[in-house]
Amino acid sequence: MTEYHVVPSGNQWRLQKAGGSVVSNHRKKQPAVSAGQKKTSSGDTLVIHGSDGAVQDRRNY
């Protein structure tokens, strides 16, 4: 089970694994969320943060 996070990073959005390893960087939030959905598999979790860093949504797959 892997946990992925979509987080703000300066003026970009980052998809990263829990623990900090960066998977990808994106100019906008929605492409980062889409990349996270493609990366997850059964048992994984995608945590989506807002521009303030607070958790907005948690999706279990």
PDB file of N, CA and C in Angstrom:
ATOM      1  N   MET A   1       0.839  -1.175   0.000  1.00  0.00           N
ATOM      2  CA  MET A   1       0.000   0.000   0.000  1.00  0.00           C
ATOM      3  C   MET A   1       0.885   1.239   0.000  1.00  0.00           C
ATOM      4  N   THR A   2       0.682   2.087  -0.978  1.00  0.00           N
ATOM      5  CA  THR A   2       1.461   3.310  -1.099  1.00  0.00           C
ATOM      6  C   THR A   2       0.537   4.507  -0.959  1.00  0.00           C
ATOM      7  N   GLU A   3       1.041   5.546  -0.317  1.00  0.00           N
ATOM      8  CA  GLU A   3       0.280   6.783  -0.184  1.00  0.00           C
ATOM      9  C   GLU A   3       0.952   7.862  -1.020  1.00  0.00           C
ATOM     10  N   TYR A   4       0.177   8.476  -1.905  1.00  0.00           N
ATOM     11  CA  TYR A   4       0.658   9.560  -2.757  1.00  0.00           C
ATOM     12  C   TYR A   4      -0.008  10.861  -2.318  1.00  0.00           C
ATOM     13  N   HIS A   5       0.722  11.965  -2.447  1.00  0.00           N
ATOM     14  CA  HIS A   5       0.196  13.273  -2.076  1.00  0.00           C
ATOM     15  C   HIS A   5       0.325  14.238  -3.241  1.00  0.00           C
ATOM     16  N   VAL A   6      -0.724  15.021  -3.479  1.00  0.00           N
ATOM     17  CA  VAL A   6      -0.670  16.151  -4.403  1.00  0.00           C
ATOM     18  C   VAL A   6      -0.544  17.386  -3.518  1.00  0.00           C
ATOM     19  N   VAL A   7       0.596  18.076  -3.629  1.00  0.00           N
ATOM     20  CA  VAL A   7       0.883  19.198  -2.743  1.00  0.00           C
ATOM     21  C   VAL A   7       1.372  20.414  -3.535  1.00  0.00           C
ATOM     22  N   PRO A   8       1.098  21.618  -2.994  1.00  0.00           N
ATOM     23  CA  PRO A   8       1.629  22.810  -3.647  1.00  0.00           C
ATOM     24  C   PRO A   8       3.142  22.891  -3.436  1.00  0.00           C
ATOM     25  N   SER A   9       3.841  23.400  -4.436  1.00  0.00           N
ATOM     26  CA  SER A   9       5.298  23.544  -4.351  1.00  0.00           C
ATOM     27  C   SER A   9       5.683  24.821  -5.095  1.00  0.00           C
ATOM     28  N   GLY A  10       5.770  25.929  -4.357  1.00  0.00           N
ATOM     29  CA  GLY A  10       6.024  27.204  -5.003  1.00  0.00           C
ATOM     30  C   GLY A  10       4.836  27.562  -5.873  1.00  0.00           C
ATOM     31  N   ASN A  11       5.090  27.800  -7.158  1.00  0.00           N
ATOM     32  CA  ASN A  11       3.991  28.117  -8.077  1.00  0.00           C
ATOM     33  C   ASN A  11       3.589  26.895  -8.911  1.00  0.00           C
ATOM     34  N   GLN A  12       3.941  25.706  -8.439  1.00  0.00           N
ATOM     35  CA  GLN A  12       3.608  24.462  -9.133  1.00  0.00           C
ATOM     36  C   GLN A  12       2.903  23.510  -8.173  1.00  0.00           C
ATOM     37  N   TRP A  13       2.552  22.345  -8.711  1.00  0.00           N
ATOM     38  CA  TRP A  13       1.974  21.263  -7.914  1.00  0.00           C
ATOM     39  C   TRP A  13       2.836  20.030  -8.077  1.00  0.00           C
ATOM     40  N   ARG A  14       2.990  19.303  -7.013  1.00  0.00           N
ATOM     41  CA  ARG A  14       3.876  18.135  -6.999  1.00  0.00           C
ATOM     42  C   ARG A  14       3.108  16.894  -6.590  1.00  0.00           C
ATOM     43  N   LEU A  15       3.356  15.805  -7.299  1.00  0.00           N
ATOM     44  CA  LEU A  15       2.879  14.483  -6.889  1.00  0.00           C
ATOM     45  C   LEU A  15       4.068  13.802  -6.234  1.00  0.00           C
ATOM     46  N   GLN A  16       3.875  13.377  -4.997  1.00  0.00           N
ATOM     47  CA  GLN A  16       4.983  12.716  -4.296  1.00  0.00           C
ATOM     48  C   GLN A  16       4.461  11.571  -3.457  1.00  0.00           C
ATOM     49  N   LYS A  17       5.356  10.634  -3.217  1.00  0.00           N
ATOM     50  CA  LYS A  17       5.047   9.518  -2.323  1.00  0.00           C
ATOM     51  C   LYS A  17       5.175  10.015  -0.892  1.00  0.00           C
ATOM     52  N   ALA A  18       4.446   9.366   0.015  1.00  0.00           N
ATOM     53  CA  ALA A  18       4.599   9.665   1.430  1.00  0.00           C
ATOM     54  C   ALA A  18       6.060   9.443   1.792  1.00  0.00           C
ATOM     55  N   GLY A  19       6.648  10.357   2.486  1.00  0.00           N
ATOM     56  CA  GLY A  19       8.059  10.256   2.806  1.00  0.00           C
ATOM     57  C   GLY A  19       8.892  11.215   1.976  1.00  0.00           C
ATOM     58  N   GLY A  20       8.282  11.779   0.925  1.00  0.00           N
ATOM     59  CA  GLY A  20       8.941  12.869   0.227  1.00  0.00           C
ATOM     60  C   GLY A  20       9.507  12.635  -1.147  1.00  0.00           C
ATOM     61  N   SER A  21       9.605  11.394  -1.638  1.00  0.00           N
ATOM     62  CA  SER A  21      10.194  11.211  -2.965  1.00  0.00           C
ATOM     63  C   SER A  21       9.234  11.732  -4.038  1.00  0.00           C
ATOM     64  N   VAL A  22       9.735  12.620  -4.887  1.00  0.00           N
ATOM     65  CA  VAL A  22       8.921  13.282  -5.898  1.00  0.00           C
ATOM     66  C   VAL A  22       8.675  12.352  -7.078  1.00  0.00           C
ATOM     67  N   VAL A  23       7.410  12.245  -7.483  1.00  0.00           N
ATOM     68  CA  VAL A  23       7.039  11.433  -8.628  1.00  0.00           C
ATOM     69  C   VAL A  23       6.985  12.311  -9.872  1.00  0.00           C
ATOM     70  N   SER A  24       6.343  13.499  -9.759  1.00  0.00           N
ATOM     71  CA  SER A  24       6.246  14.414 -10.902  1.00  0.00           C
ATOM     72  C   SER A  24       5.880  15.814 -10.438  1.00  0.00           C
ATOM     73  N   ASN A  25       6.164  16.804 -11.302  1.00  0.00           N
ATOM     74  CA  ASN A  25       5.820  18.207 -11.063  1.00  0.00           C
ATOM     75  C   ASN A  25       4.889  18.679 -12.169  1.00  0.00           C
ATOM     76  N   HIS A  26       3.953  19.569 -11.819  1.00  0.00           N
ATOM     77  CA  HIS A  26       2.950  20.035 -12.771  1.00  0.00           C
ATOM     78  C   HIS A  26       2.698  21.524 -12.556  1.00  0.00           C
ATOM     79  N   ARG A  27       2.314  22.209 -13.634  1.00  0.00           N
ATOM     80  CA  ARG A  27       2.025  23.640 -13.544  1.00  0.00           C
ATOM     81  C   ARG A  27       0.685  23.909 -12.879  1.00  0.00           C
ATOM     82  N   LYS A  28      -0.247  22.956 -13.002  1.00  0.00           N
ATOM     83  CA  LYS A  28      -1.581  23.129 -12.430  1.00  0.00           C
ATOM     84  C   LYS A  28      -1.944  21.924 -11.579  1.00  0.00           C
ATOM     85  N   LYS A  29      -2.918  22.118 -10.699  1.00  0.00           N
ATOM     86  CA  LYS A  29      -3.313  21.084  -9.751  1.00  0.00           C
ATOM     87  C   LYS A  29      -3.966  19.880 -10.432  1.00  0.00           C
ATOM     88  N   GLN A  30      -4.906  20.118 -11.348  1.00  0.00           N
ATOM     89  CA  GLN A  30      -5.667  19.013 -11.940  1.00  0.00           C
ATOM     90  C   GLN A  30      -4.778  17.989 -12.657  1.00  0.00           C
ATOM     91  N   PRO A  31      -3.775  18.424 -13.439  1.00  0.00           N
ATOM     92  CA  PRO A  31      -2.881  17.410 -14.035  1.00  0.00           C
ATOM     93  C   PRO A  31      -2.125  16.591 -12.978  1.00  0.00           C
ATOM     94  N   ALA A  32      -1.810  17.206 -11.849  1.00  0.00           N
ATOM     95  CA  ALA A  32      -1.134  16.475 -10.770  1.00  0.00           C
ATOM     96  C   ALA A  32      -2.076  15.422 -10.177  1.00  0.00           C
ATOM     97  N   VAL A  33      -3.360  15.801 -10.010  1.00  0.00           N
ATOM     98  CA  VAL A  33      -4.351  14.853  -9.499  1.00  0.00           C
ATOM     99  C   VAL A  33      -4.526  13.707 -10.494  1.00  0.00           C
ATOM    100  N   SER A  34      -4.623  14.024 -11.776  1.00  0.00           N
ATOM    101  CA  SER A  34      -4.768  12.982 -12.810  1.00  0.00           C
ATOM    102  C   SER A  34      -3.581  12.035 -12.817  1.00  0.00           C
ATOM    103  N   ALA A  35      -2.378  12.582 -12.671  1.00  0.00           N
ATOM    104  CA  ALA A  35      -1.177  11.743 -12.621  1.00  0.00           C
ATOM    105  C   ALA A  35      -1.220  10.824 -11.405  1.00  0.00           C
ATOM    106  N   GLY A  36      -1.720  11.345 -10.290  1.00  0.00           N
ATOM    107  CA  GLY A  36      -1.849  10.533  -9.088  1.00  0.00           C
ATOM    108  C   GLY A  36      -2.846   9.404  -9.268  1.00  0.00           C
ATOM    109  N   GLN A  37      -3.956   9.689  -9.950  1.00  0.00           N
ATOM    110  CA  GLN A  37      -4.964   8.654 -10.190  1.00  0.00           C
ATOM    111  C   GLN A  37      -4.408   7.554 -11.085  1.00  0.00           C
ATOM    112  N   LYS A  38      -3.585   7.926 -12.048  1.00  0.00           N
ATOM    113  CA  LYS A  38      -2.987   6.930 -12.938  1.00  0.00           C
ATOM    114  C   LYS A  38      -1.939   6.091 -12.209  1.00  0.00           C
ATOM    115  N   LYS A  39      -1.259   6.693 -11.246  1.00  0.00           N
ATOM    116  CA  LYS A  39      -0.164   6.024 -10.538  1.00  0.00           C
ATOM    117  C   LYS A  39      -0.676   5.038  -9.482  1.00  0.00           C
ATOM    118  N   THR A  40      -1.845   5.316  -8.911  1.00  0.00           N
ATOM    119  CA  THR A  40      -2.342   4.472  -7.827  1.00  0.00           C
ATOM    120  C   THR A  40      -2.866   3.142  -8.348  1.00  0.00           C
ATOM    121  N   SER A  41      -2.825   2.155  -7.484  1.00  0.00           N
ATOM    122  CA  SER A  41      -3.401   0.850  -7.783  1.00  0.00           C
ATOM    123  C   SER A  41      -4.161   0.382  -6.542  1.00  0.00           C
ATOM    124  N   SER A  42      -4.694  -0.800  -6.582  1.00  0.00           N
ATOM    125  CA  SER A  42      -5.512  -1.319  -5.491  1.00  0.00           C
ATOM    126  C   SER A  42      -4.757  -1.258  -4.160  1.00  0.00           C
ATOM    127  N   GLY A  43      -5.402  -0.674  -3.168  1.00  0.00           N
ATOM    128  CA  GLY A  43      -4.797  -0.558  -1.842  1.00  0.00           C
ATOM    129  C   GLY A  43      -4.065   0.742  -1.612  1.00  0.00           C
ATOM    130  N   ASP A  44      -3.856   1.544  -2.660  1.00  0.00           N
ATOM    131  CA  ASP A  44      -3.146   2.820  -2.534  1.00  0.00           C
ATOM    132  C   ASP A  44      -4.100   3.931  -2.116  1.00  0.00           C
ATOM    133  N   THR A  45      -3.524   5.025  -1.635  1.00  0.00           N
ATOM    134  CA  THR A  45      -4.285   6.196  -1.225  1.00  0.00           C
ATOM    135  C   THR A  45      -3.721   7.427  -1.914  1.00  0.00           C
ATOM    136  N   LEU A  46      -4.608   8.295  -2.376  1.00  0.00           N
ATOM    137  CA  LEU A  46      -4.220   9.575  -2.958  1.00  0.00           C
ATOM    138  C   LEU A  46      -4.755  10.666  -2.053  1.00  0.00           C
ATOM    139  N   VAL A  47      -3.855  11.477  -1.505  1.00  0.00           N
ATOM    140  CA  VAL A  47      -4.221  12.574  -0.614  1.00  0.00           C
ATOM    141  C   VAL A  47      -4.019  13.874  -1.379  1.00  0.00           C
ATOM    142  N   ILE A  48      -5.090  14.661  -1.501  1.00  0.00           N
ATOM    143  CA  ILE A  48      -5.043  15.899  -2.268  1.00  0.00           C
ATOM    144  C   ILE A  48      -5.079  17.071  -1.300  1.00  0.00           C
ATOM    145  N   HIS A  49      -4.065  17.928  -1.388  1.00  0.00           N
ATOM    146  CA  HIS A  49      -3.952  19.090  -0.520  1.00  0.00           C
ATOM    147  C   HIS A  49      -4.396  20.344  -1.262  1.00  0.00           C
ATOM    148  N   GLY A  50      -4.823  21.353  -0.515  1.00  0.00           N
ATOM    149  CA  GLY A  50      -5.176  22.638  -1.097  1.00  0.00           C
ATOM    150  C   GLY A  50      -3.948  23.534  -1.197  1.00  0.00           C
ATOM    151  N   SER A  51      -4.139  24.722  -1.732  1.00  0.00           N
ATOM    152  CA  SER A  51      -3.015  25.649  -1.910  1.00  0.00           C
ATOM    153  C   SER A  51      -2.406  26.081  -0.579  1.00  0.00           C
ATOM    154  N   ASP A  52      -3.167  25.946   0.523  1.00  0.00           N
ATOM    155  CA  ASP A  52      -2.640  26.270   1.848  1.00  0.00           C
ATOM    156  C   ASP A  52      -1.949  25.082   2.509  1.00  0.00           C
ATOM    157  N   GLY A  53      -1.947  23.942   1.832  1.00  0.00           N
ATOM    158  CA  GLY A  53      -1.285  22.742   2.349  1.00  0.00           C
ATOM    159  C   GLY A  53      -2.197  21.822   3.147  1.00  0.00           C
ATOM    160  N   ALA A  54      -3.411  22.294   3.484  1.00  0.00           N
ATOM    161  CA  ALA A  54      -4.341  21.469   4.254  1.00  0.00           C
ATOM    162  C   ALA A  54      -4.929  20.374   3.360  1.00  0.00           C
ATOM    163  N   VAL A  55      -5.256  19.234   3.963  1.00  0.00           N
ATOM    164  CA  VAL A  55      -5.837  18.119   3.219  1.00  0.00           C
ATOM    165  C   VAL A  55      -7.258  18.489   2.791  1.00  0.00           C
ATOM    166  N   GLN A  56      -7.540  18.355   1.493  1.00  0.00           N
ATOM    167  CA  GLN A  56      -8.870  18.616   0.953  1.00  0.00           C
ATOM    168  C   GLN A  56      -9.635  17.322   0.706  1.00  0.00           C
ATOM    169  N   ASP A  57      -8.931  16.285   0.288  1.00  0.00           N
ATOM    170  CA  ASP A  57      -9.600  15.043  -0.087  1.00  0.00           C
ATOM    171  C   ASP A  57      -8.637  13.870   0.102  1.00  0.00           C
ATOM    172  N   ARG A  58      -9.200  12.733   0.438  1.00  0.00           N
ATOM    173  CA  ARG A  58      -8.422  11.495   0.582  1.00  0.00           C
ATOM    174  C   ARG A  58      -9.167  10.421  -0.184  1.00  0.00           C
ATOM    175  N   ARG A  59      -8.521   9.828  -1.180  1.00  0.00           N
ATOM    176  CA  ARG A  59      -9.167   8.814  -2.023  1.00  0.00           C
ATOM    177  C   ARG A  59      -8.442   7.481  -1.871  1.00  0.00           C
ATOM    178  N   ASN A  60      -9.216   6.465  -1.513  1.00  0.00           N
ATOM    179  CA  ASN A  60      -8.660   5.122  -1.377  1.00  0.00           C
ATOM    180  C   ASN A  60      -9.020   4.298  -2.601  1.00  0.00           C
ATOM    181  N   TYR A  61      -8.053   3.565  -3.129  1.00  0.00           N
ATOM    182  CA  TYR A  61      -8.252   2.754  -4.324  1.00  0.00           C
ATOM    183  C   TYR A  61      -8.113   1.285  -4.020  1.00  0.00           C
TER     184      TYR A  61
END
